[in-house]
């Protein structure tokens, strides 16, 4: 028996097939009817997909069922530290290193002692046109959870 | 001669005086006429303030000129790794570990090869009321910079 | 102006006064009417106390208001890695290294994709007598949060 | 000669076969007559199984004897640090970072100088229904060991 | 389906073919009409190439289209820490450890609060002959970005 | 007897006095007749100064002889890792992570097996005006040293 | 109020007084009637002492009660990593790196699945004379604990 | 030509064959006439074996000469950090973290300035029966080496 | 096309062939007419060899041209940290940790501000017989490079 | 009572007094009649001095007996990792990273399985004049210790 393909191997196949078919992440998300960032993250291995979602994606990308099976499994979430150093990702970490303590102060000021959930949570990325150069706007939107004993 | 007070020592004094005077970060930002997250980050030592800004804050908080002098100096930016592990800050790092590679894919899909600037950049945090529990909404908004030789 | 005393300095003073007054953590918790682990953690600097709680503790322990002021402030949570290596604490980390992946499987099996909250959360520690040697029983009790976009 | 399959490879096969057969960890534990967390941990490679236990599992999951042989071997225990960063597991580590020093104080207060054993030890996880959202309740139950020369 | 070859695998093939064909990086750059350091970095996996560039290189080096496909993909940028310790590369890191804080002071003195972009950026390396021994001259040339909210 | 002041303490005093006297690093370098980056680095503690240089600086900045004594001592060179994470410095490290292996290839191609010296070495930083935004141009210029047994 | 002296500060005073009084650790242990390694470790801050033990030591070494108070407190156990690199201590770590997996195999072969307790545990160090050079003989003696659910 | 099998691969084969033949490490050591811990460590890859020893072991375990060849080679000694975290091995590291500085003091008191050799060294592990539970007794026995210029 | 064999793979083959042919490193160095340490380091992958040198070695060791090709390539120098912990190598690192700062003081005293080159550099190892036990004598011999702007 | 001054504080005072008195390390070593590197290392805190040696040094440098007392104490040996990154010290570490595995091979070839002692050990540094630039020659000379059970 062969074990279920790992989610990172499946992600590599999805990424390759997407490029070869000339499809965008947005087209895949639209076909699935799921949010754009969620869809991309799920296909990169960070969320389990429903059987229907997995089948739809594998149909679009002409990938076989071993990939769909992997897309359905529960992930172990997170990203390799070396990948986190890629400049496109690193800028977000740098922004946190600069603004993290300020965000903490302001969350406590506005909401009291607690956190923004990273589980009951969504992210969106969009382009905002600007005469001085278009802007990347990323929104983190999580339920406030207060420290409650 | 005594050296200029460190920005972390100044931040500690600002933090203490703010609590003792019962002022919010929002009230300080409003008085300064500067954005809320920028103001908080600057007072925590991540941005230099103009002489007028530093004087205004020190006036409000009854802090002497050694603090104002520190607030004016150019910072060495960043946050101690142990502080980054505080749960309120950590949730942002976790979100990046889960969604960072997806954000990278989507930035490249929408804008091409490049990054969201963390320098020509602003952050906002706001409360969005929601019947299932209010939400923390944090917006990262940076100019797109394309890899350009 | 002197800055507000750090929570770790306050914790050192609370710890010292508690020993010198011959009071137990349980006695302090009972006087405050707050849960035992919460009370101990708060006094060690991991939770903010209300003004009344801080005053009550400082009254019992004959500590002055600079300590009470520190106990009221919002903490930056977490523990120095070297302290986490103390054997009494390390055994919990070891148990997680051995059973963490199993707990993850079982949480997903029983509840679906999500986590045990560490914020809407309580811990209890109790002694269970046992003829082969009494047992330390620690209960982690957190609200289930499902990954919900 | 081929070496005995590694326990992590065996765990991958068990995990895959369990999903494909539509069996829960609870059903496997019930069939074996062993505690739920112990069983899951053992199948993930953290405990050696008896020959009978290994054979029963491999029978249920239609895995051949090379897997059973691996399940019987003595493990090298522990979990890869990257896996420990998965949010479902991380929340336990965070809880320890927040409450570990308090648990240490209370163990010493109640039992004297010593530790909770992580060897003469059991863990249980259960669901407690709650109108505000069901809760994950995890119990660590270890024999107290006093520092005894 | 086979996934797209990794950029590091492609880089290994490019490096090997370049040596076997007795071609210099400069000859490849000249043929492509692209800057020398950019070309070398791109072929080592740090920049995506256009289809025409990738085809030209693969033509010169008699590499098949699986390599060209890899050269076109978007990279995850960065270098393994062990490779950064190679003496030829380490000297640059050492120079930064010695002169980094001075460069920061002077950039702020000359330009104000901001950074040299590493994205809108180019590097050049050249040989300067010198009677006491020729010199390696490396120029980092990036657009100044001011911290602008 | 008091030990010689540390070079980092001296640097803090130099930095403070420079700001308070409204002098630029360039003015100090000009007065000393030494290169700009060298001067700044030396005053930040990375190079020993001659007695005359140290006296000149302390005269300009009204610092006493304990500072001059510190400026004359031999340094232990390098920068705290946390300071290296400041964005203005980090961009140079990032550029090395992206272009380091390419620079290595090209140094070997042009010069053979060896390195750019970081000892027989100079750095310059200058502003280049550009209609699309001025540029920071940093030149690393080191003697080539070939691996020679 | 002053906090209780830290155990490391107390250890420094004990170490200093021991040298100045020309007393050996063995003489102190003999006076206390406690085992040699235990006594030394306790005075270095790794075990709490009884009030009588602490008073006896402080009497012998002419240290005041602030030291005795520190010796009585519960320690946070462990040693700074830099101290562990001292050659006299490092040789033990090296021996573990070489023989640790063999000791694990043999403990499991002889006792079954379990560990040597480091809590119900004693250590002894003695000199064994040998014509080829005397030998350091260190005995680790801990109760076997089997993995028992 | 195939390279000599790595010692870790050989160790895996020895471990597997030992289990399948139902032989103990003690039986192998007895057959070889070598000390028990030495033998186990050597077969796990930490010591080179003589050709006769390697042949004897491979004969007992029905392993072919590629294994014997690997057993004869000079090792690179040490153990992967993750394996050092296995609880059975970790307890020894913990004991060193608690007692290491005390052992250092006592070695210096008894022998002067120097170390216990980890090279002219032997280890033994034995079971000591005890009515309160049998004990694991591990003896480190190394020649004293004094710092001698 | 197959990529050029990695230098570590080539080193493994050289090491294996050397043992199987019963040749010493000294015999290989003598045949090549190159210094002993240089030759060994080059064959372990730390220096490029000339085509003639690579062919000579491959001839002596009956290795084919894929190995010779690898021996000719430019290395990425350095050693895996785990290998640096092998006791035979570690003793050199320990000596540096103990004597490094003293060597630095003495180099500066004798030569002024600068370093011993590790590039214009040679190492030798020899045996010196001594009635109390033969000695390993390793000589590091590098050109002095003064910090010269 | 004040604790004995730390060896690092004593080293700072020795270093300062040496500079102020215009004495070289060589002059101090000559006065003491001890080897140069040993003397320097001892005064920097890596070896205990005899009472006579400590008094002689403190007499030469006009340091009081609190320094002499510190010089006599047993050190905890080693150097802070940040100091090891100073370029003058780093070059030795780099040389080990390049030549360490070769030295290991040659020690084993010449002496058998064992190490160069870092305890029965001496180091010397000398200047060798050379028409192409004088050379730093550092000799590590340690007794060979064979792995002997």
XYZ file of N, CA and C in Angstrom, chain C residues 15 18 24-26 36-37 40-41 44 46-47 77-79 84 86-89 91-111 114-116 118-123 125 127-128 132-144 147, chain D residues 15 18 24-26 36-37 40-41 44 46-47 77-79 84 86-89 91-111 114-116 118-123 125 127-128 132-144 147:
402
model
N 6.535 37.240 45.453
C 7.090 35.936 45.834
C 7.820 36.022 47.182
N 5.316 36.793 50.083
C 4.486 35.611 50.358
C 5.240 34.642 51.269
N 0.218 30.929 51.739
C 0.238 30.080 50.539
C -0.461 30.806 49.400
N -0.183 30.327 48.198
C -0.907 30.855 47.032
C -2.401 30.593 47.200
N -2.708 29.456 47.776
C -4.129 29.110 47.973
C -4.797 30.114 48.902
N -7.305 29.402 41.625
C -5.949 29.251 42.147
C -4.873 29.465 41.075
N -4.987 28.781 39.950
C -3.928 28.911 38.938
C -3.959 30.322 38.336
N -2.222 32.712 40.788
C -0.772 32.553 40.837
C -0.137 33.113 39.570
N -0.731 32.774 38.427
C -0.195 33.282 37.159
C -0.251 34.804 37.115
N 2.421 36.275 39.139
C 3.734 36.080 38.505
C 3.861 36.929 37.239
N 1.421 37.281 34.521
C 0.849 36.823 33.261
C -0.566 37.342 33.004
N -1.182 37.958 33.980
C -2.506 38.541 33.766
C -2.568 39.892 34.474
N 2.982 38.527 27.689
C 2.970 37.167 28.243
C 4.085 36.266 27.703
N 4.442 35.291 28.505
C 5.413 34.282 28.089
C 6.471 34.098 29.143
N 7.339 33.099 28.938
C 8.340 32.733 29.931
C 9.676 32.555 29.247
N 11.831 27.610 31.195
C 11.044 26.484 30.671
C 11.811 25.165 30.788
N 13.452 24.194 33.479
C 13.372 23.668 34.855
C 12.615 22.342 34.808
N 13.115 21.290 35.487
C 12.484 19.969 35.341
C 10.981 19.950 35.645
N 10.535 20.704 36.644
C 9.101 20.666 36.968
C 8.255 21.180 35.810
N 8.775 22.163 35.102
C 8.037 22.684 33.943
C 8.315 21.826 32.707
N 8.672 18.706 32.249
C 7.908 17.467 32.062
C 6.633 17.714 31.254
N 6.049 18.901 31.411
C 4.863 19.227 30.610
C 5.241 19.369 29.136
N 6.367 20.022 28.865
C 6.811 20.162 27.473
C 7.127 18.794 26.872
N 7.738 17.944 27.672
C 8.049 16.611 27.164
C 6.769 15.849 26.848
N 5.788 15.958 27.750
C 4.519 15.269 27.490
C 3.914 15.763 26.182
N 4.039 17.062 25.914
C 3.516 17.588 24.645
C 4.291 17.064 23.446
N 5.621 16.928 23.623
C 6.430 16.411 22.512
C 6.067 14.965 22.215
N 5.623 14.235 23.241
C 5.248 12.826 23.043
C 3.788 12.709 22.598
N 2.895 13.479 23.221
C 1.467 13.290 22.954
C 0.831 14.380 22.093
N 1.576 15.443 21.759
C 0.995 16.549 20.999
C 0.361 16.102 19.688
N 1.068 15.356 18.849
C 0.447 14.938 17.593
C -0.782 14.040 17.802
N -0.781 13.255 18.879
C -1.968 12.431 19.148
C -3.134 13.314 19.574
N -2.878 14.309 20.418
C -3.956 15.221 20.808
C -4.528 15.933 19.589
N -3.645 16.326 18.690
C -4.113 16.981 17.459
C -5.033 16.054 16.658
N -4.642 14.810 16.477
C -5.495 13.868 15.742
C -6.862 13.737 16.402
N -6.865 13.648 17.736
C -8.124 13.370 18.437
C -9.017 14.607 18.506
N -8.414 15.779 18.616
C -9.227 16.997 18.555
C -9.897 17.097 17.183
N -9.148 16.795 16.139
C -9.750 16.871 14.797
C -10.815 15.792 14.613
N -10.561 14.605 15.172
C -11.551 13.533 15.023
C -12.855 13.886 15.732
N -12.745 14.469 16.905
C -13.939 14.710 17.712
C -14.639 16.013 17.326
N -13.840 17.029 16.975
C -14.424 18.355 16.799
C -14.340 18.863 15.350
N -9.847 22.489 13.832
C -9.829 23.642 14.732
C -8.876 23.394 15.882
N -8.991 24.205 16.910
C -8.041 24.147 18.020
C -8.762 24.289 19.359
N -8.041 23.956 20.414
C -8.465 24.300 21.775
C -7.972 25.721 22.017
N -6.466 28.855 23.795
C -5.622 29.093 24.973
C -5.982 30.438 25.610
N -7.069 31.038 25.142
C -7.490 32.363 25.615
C -8.802 32.230 26.391
N -9.778 31.594 25.769
C -11.016 31.245 26.479
C -10.682 29.899 27.093
N -10.060 29.929 28.234
C -9.261 28.778 28.681
C -9.068 28.855 30.182
N -9.084 27.701 30.826
C -8.684 27.671 32.240
C -7.857 26.422 32.533
N -7.086 26.507 33.557
C -6.223 25.380 33.960
C -6.502 25.128 35.421
N -5.021 22.575 38.751
C -4.077 21.559 39.200
C -4.604 21.028 40.514
N -4.377 17.540 43.530
C -3.699 16.352 44.037
C -4.719 15.226 44.083
N -4.377 14.094 43.563
C -5.264 12.938 43.705
C -4.506 11.899 44.481
N -0.339 4.082 45.315
C 1.019 3.891 44.788
C 1.797 5.207 44.715
N 1.241 6.221 45.338
C 1.917 7.523 45.276
C 0.936 8.544 44.734
N 0.783 9.672 45.417
C -0.206 10.660 44.981
C 0.141 11.216 43.605
N -0.881 11.734 42.965
C -0.719 12.155 41.567
C -1.031 13.637 41.395
N -0.287 14.236 40.457
C -0.535 15.608 40.048
C -1.491 15.540 38.865
N -2.646 16.171 38.978
C -3.615 16.133 37.884
C -3.845 17.567 37.407
N -3.469 17.807 36.187
C -3.585 19.145 35.625
C -4.583 19.096 34.480
N -5.562 19.975 34.528
C -6.602 19.968 33.497
C -6.527 21.248 32.684
N -6.411 21.066 31.376
C -6.446 22.172 30.423
C -7.852 22.179 29.848
N -8.535 23.279 29.926
C -9.945 23.297 29.521
C -10.169 24.558 28.686
N -10.225 24.391 27.374
C -10.353 25.540 26.484
C -11.503 25.342 25.510
N -12.107 26.433 25.117
C -13.203 26.368 24.151
C -12.675 25.879 22.808
N -13.440 25.022 22.170
C -13.034 24.621 20.828
C -13.318 25.761 19.856
N -11.738 26.306 12.596
C -11.263 27.167 11.513
C -12.487 27.609 10.732
N -1.901 6.000 9.302
C -2.734 7.177 9.091
C -3.505 7.076 7.767
N -6.118 4.200 7.909
C -7.237 4.568 8.784
C -8.240 5.440 8.017
N -12.196 5.395 12.861
C -11.731 6.447 13.769
C -10.659 5.876 14.694
N -9.873 6.801 15.284
C -8.908 6.364 16.296
C -9.655 5.703 17.454
N -10.837 6.204 17.742
C -11.608 5.644 18.856
C -12.008 4.196 18.564
N -7.503 5.737 24.665
C -7.567 6.410 23.375
C -6.283 7.186 23.045
N -5.808 8.020 23.961
C -4.620 8.819 23.643
C -3.395 7.905 23.530
N -3.467 6.207 20.095
C -3.143 7.107 18.990
C -1.649 7.424 18.997
N -1.128 7.742 20.178
C 0.298 8.052 20.283
C 1.150 6.852 19.863
N 1.197 6.526 16.212
C 1.997 7.592 15.589
C 3.485 7.420 15.902
N 5.035 6.704 19.134
C 5.591 7.155 20.408
C 5.631 6.070 21.477
N 5.010 4.923 21.244
C 5.095 3.819 22.204
C 5.262 2.514 21.430
N 11.521 8.829 21.194
C 10.338 9.678 21.346
C 10.618 11.152 21.071
N 9.563 11.863 20.663
C 9.655 13.314 20.460
C 9.061 13.702 19.126
N 8.936 14.994 18.903
C 8.274 15.501 17.705
C 9.125 16.603 17.094
N 5.585 20.956 15.971
C 5.134 21.557 17.234
C 4.558 22.968 16.999
N 2.445 23.739 14.584
C 1.064 23.653 14.087
C 0.139 24.272 15.130
N -0.809 25.127 14.716
C -1.610 25.851 15.715
C -2.323 24.958 16.735
N -2.822 23.802 16.295
C -3.548 22.947 17.244
C -2.622 22.465 18.360
N -1.373 22.202 18.024
C -0.409 21.775 19.051
C 0.167 22.991 19.768
N -1.090 25.752 20.747
C -1.853 26.350 21.841
C -1.484 25.729 23.193
N -1.145 24.441 23.186
C -0.719 23.801 24.441
C 0.632 24.379 24.899
N 1.544 24.582 23.944
C 2.846 25.162 24.309
C 2.659 26.580 24.832
N 1.760 27.325 24.188
C 1.519 28.690 24.657
C 0.948 28.678 26.071
N 0.012 27.768 26.307
C -0.565 27.688 27.655
C 0.538 27.401 28.675
N 1.489 26.557 28.306
C 2.604 26.274 29.227
C 3.485 27.495 29.433
N 3.685 28.270 28.351
C 4.520 29.465 28.484
C 3.851 30.479 29.404
N 2.513 30.472 29.422
C 1.784 31.413 30.272
C 1.615 30.861 31.694
N 1.272 29.559 31.799
C 0.925 29.014 33.119
C 2.007 28.108 33.718
N 3.060 27.789 32.976
C 4.089 26.870 33.489
C 4.665 27.295 34.828
N 5.128 28.541 34.970
C 5.685 28.919 36.262
C 4.655 28.872 37.393
N 3.379 29.140 37.076
C 2.357 29.041 38.115
C 2.144 27.580 38.520
N 2.108 26.683 37.538
C 1.961 25.261 37.867
C 3.124 24.791 38.739
N 4.307 25.267 38.425
C 5.485 24.899 39.238
C 5.317 25.368 40.682
N 4.899 26.608 40.868
C 4.694 27.113 42.234
C 3.687 26.244 42.988
N 2.600 25.871 42.288
C 1.510 25.171 42.980
C 1.853 23.714 43.239
N 2.597 23.103 42.335
C 3.059 21.735 42.606
C 3.962 21.746 43.837
N 4.860 22.716 43.916
C 5.756 22.747 45.082
C 4.972 23.068 46.350
N 3.974 23.940 46.243
C 3.193 24.276 47.447
C 2.427 23.061 47.968
N 1.877 22.293 47.045
C 1.007 21.198 47.462
C 1.802 19.936 47.795
N 2.870 19.699 47.042
C 3.550 18.408 47.166
C 4.971 18.530 47.716
N 9.526 18.673 43.858
C 9.474 17.508 42.990
C 8.737 17.846 41.711
N 8.363 16.815 40.979
C 7.762 17.019 39.656
C 6.577 16.085 39.444
N 5.784 16.404 38.428
C 4.793 15.461 37.907
C 5.527 14.560 36.931
N 6.329 12.371 33.773
C 5.802 12.278 32.414
C 5.926 10.838 31.910
N 6.275 9.933 32.814
C 6.501 8.519 32.455
C 5.414 7.661 33.103
N 5.242 7.804 34.398
C 4.124 7.170 35.098
C 3.006 8.194 34.954
N 2.339 8.171 33.824
C 1.614 9.339 33.342
C 0.542 8.896 32.368
N -0.581 9.582 32.403
C -1.577 9.351 31.354
C -2.241 10.675 30.965
N -2.744 10.711 29.761
C -3.409 11.902 29.238
C -4.776 11.487 28.760
N -8.282 13.195 26.633
C -8.896 14.352 25.982
C -10.384 14.050 25.872
N -14.566 15.879 25.203
C -15.401 16.993 24.790
C -16.367 17.279 25.924
N -16.458 18.550 26.315
C -17.477 18.903 27.303
C -18.420 19.879 26.635
N -22.042 27.908 25.447
C -21.304 28.965 24.733
C -20.275 28.401 23.748
N -20.371 27.115 23.535
C -19.432 26.480 22.613
C -18.734 25.342 23.344
N -18.705 24.172 22.720
C -18.141 23.007 23.407
C -16.661 23.224 23.694
N -16.185 22.459 24.675
C -14.822 22.678 25.147
C -13.978 21.427 25.006
N -12.696 21.662 24.746
C -11.705 20.592 24.712
C -11.122 20.512 26.116
N -11.228 19.357 26.738
C -10.702 19.208 28.096
C -9.622 18.134 28.065
N -8.414 18.562 28.352
C -7.280 17.633 28.313
C -6.723 17.504 29.724
N -6.601 16.274 30.182
C -6.124 16.033 31.544
C -4.761 15.358 31.501
N -3.794 15.985 32.173
C -2.463 15.401 32.354
C -2.453 14.826 33.762
N -2.142 13.574 33.890
C -2.250 12.922 35.202
C -0.987 12.102 35.413
N -0.077 12.641 36.237
C 1.210 11.956 36.450
C 1.498 11.800 37.924
N 2.207 10.747 38.235
C 2.588 10.504 39.630
C 3.520 11.605 40.103
N 3.319 12.064 41.329
C 4.270 13.026 41.873
C 5.560 12.299 42.246
N 11.996 15.091 44.748
C 13.456 15.039 44.666
C 13.935 14.277 45.895
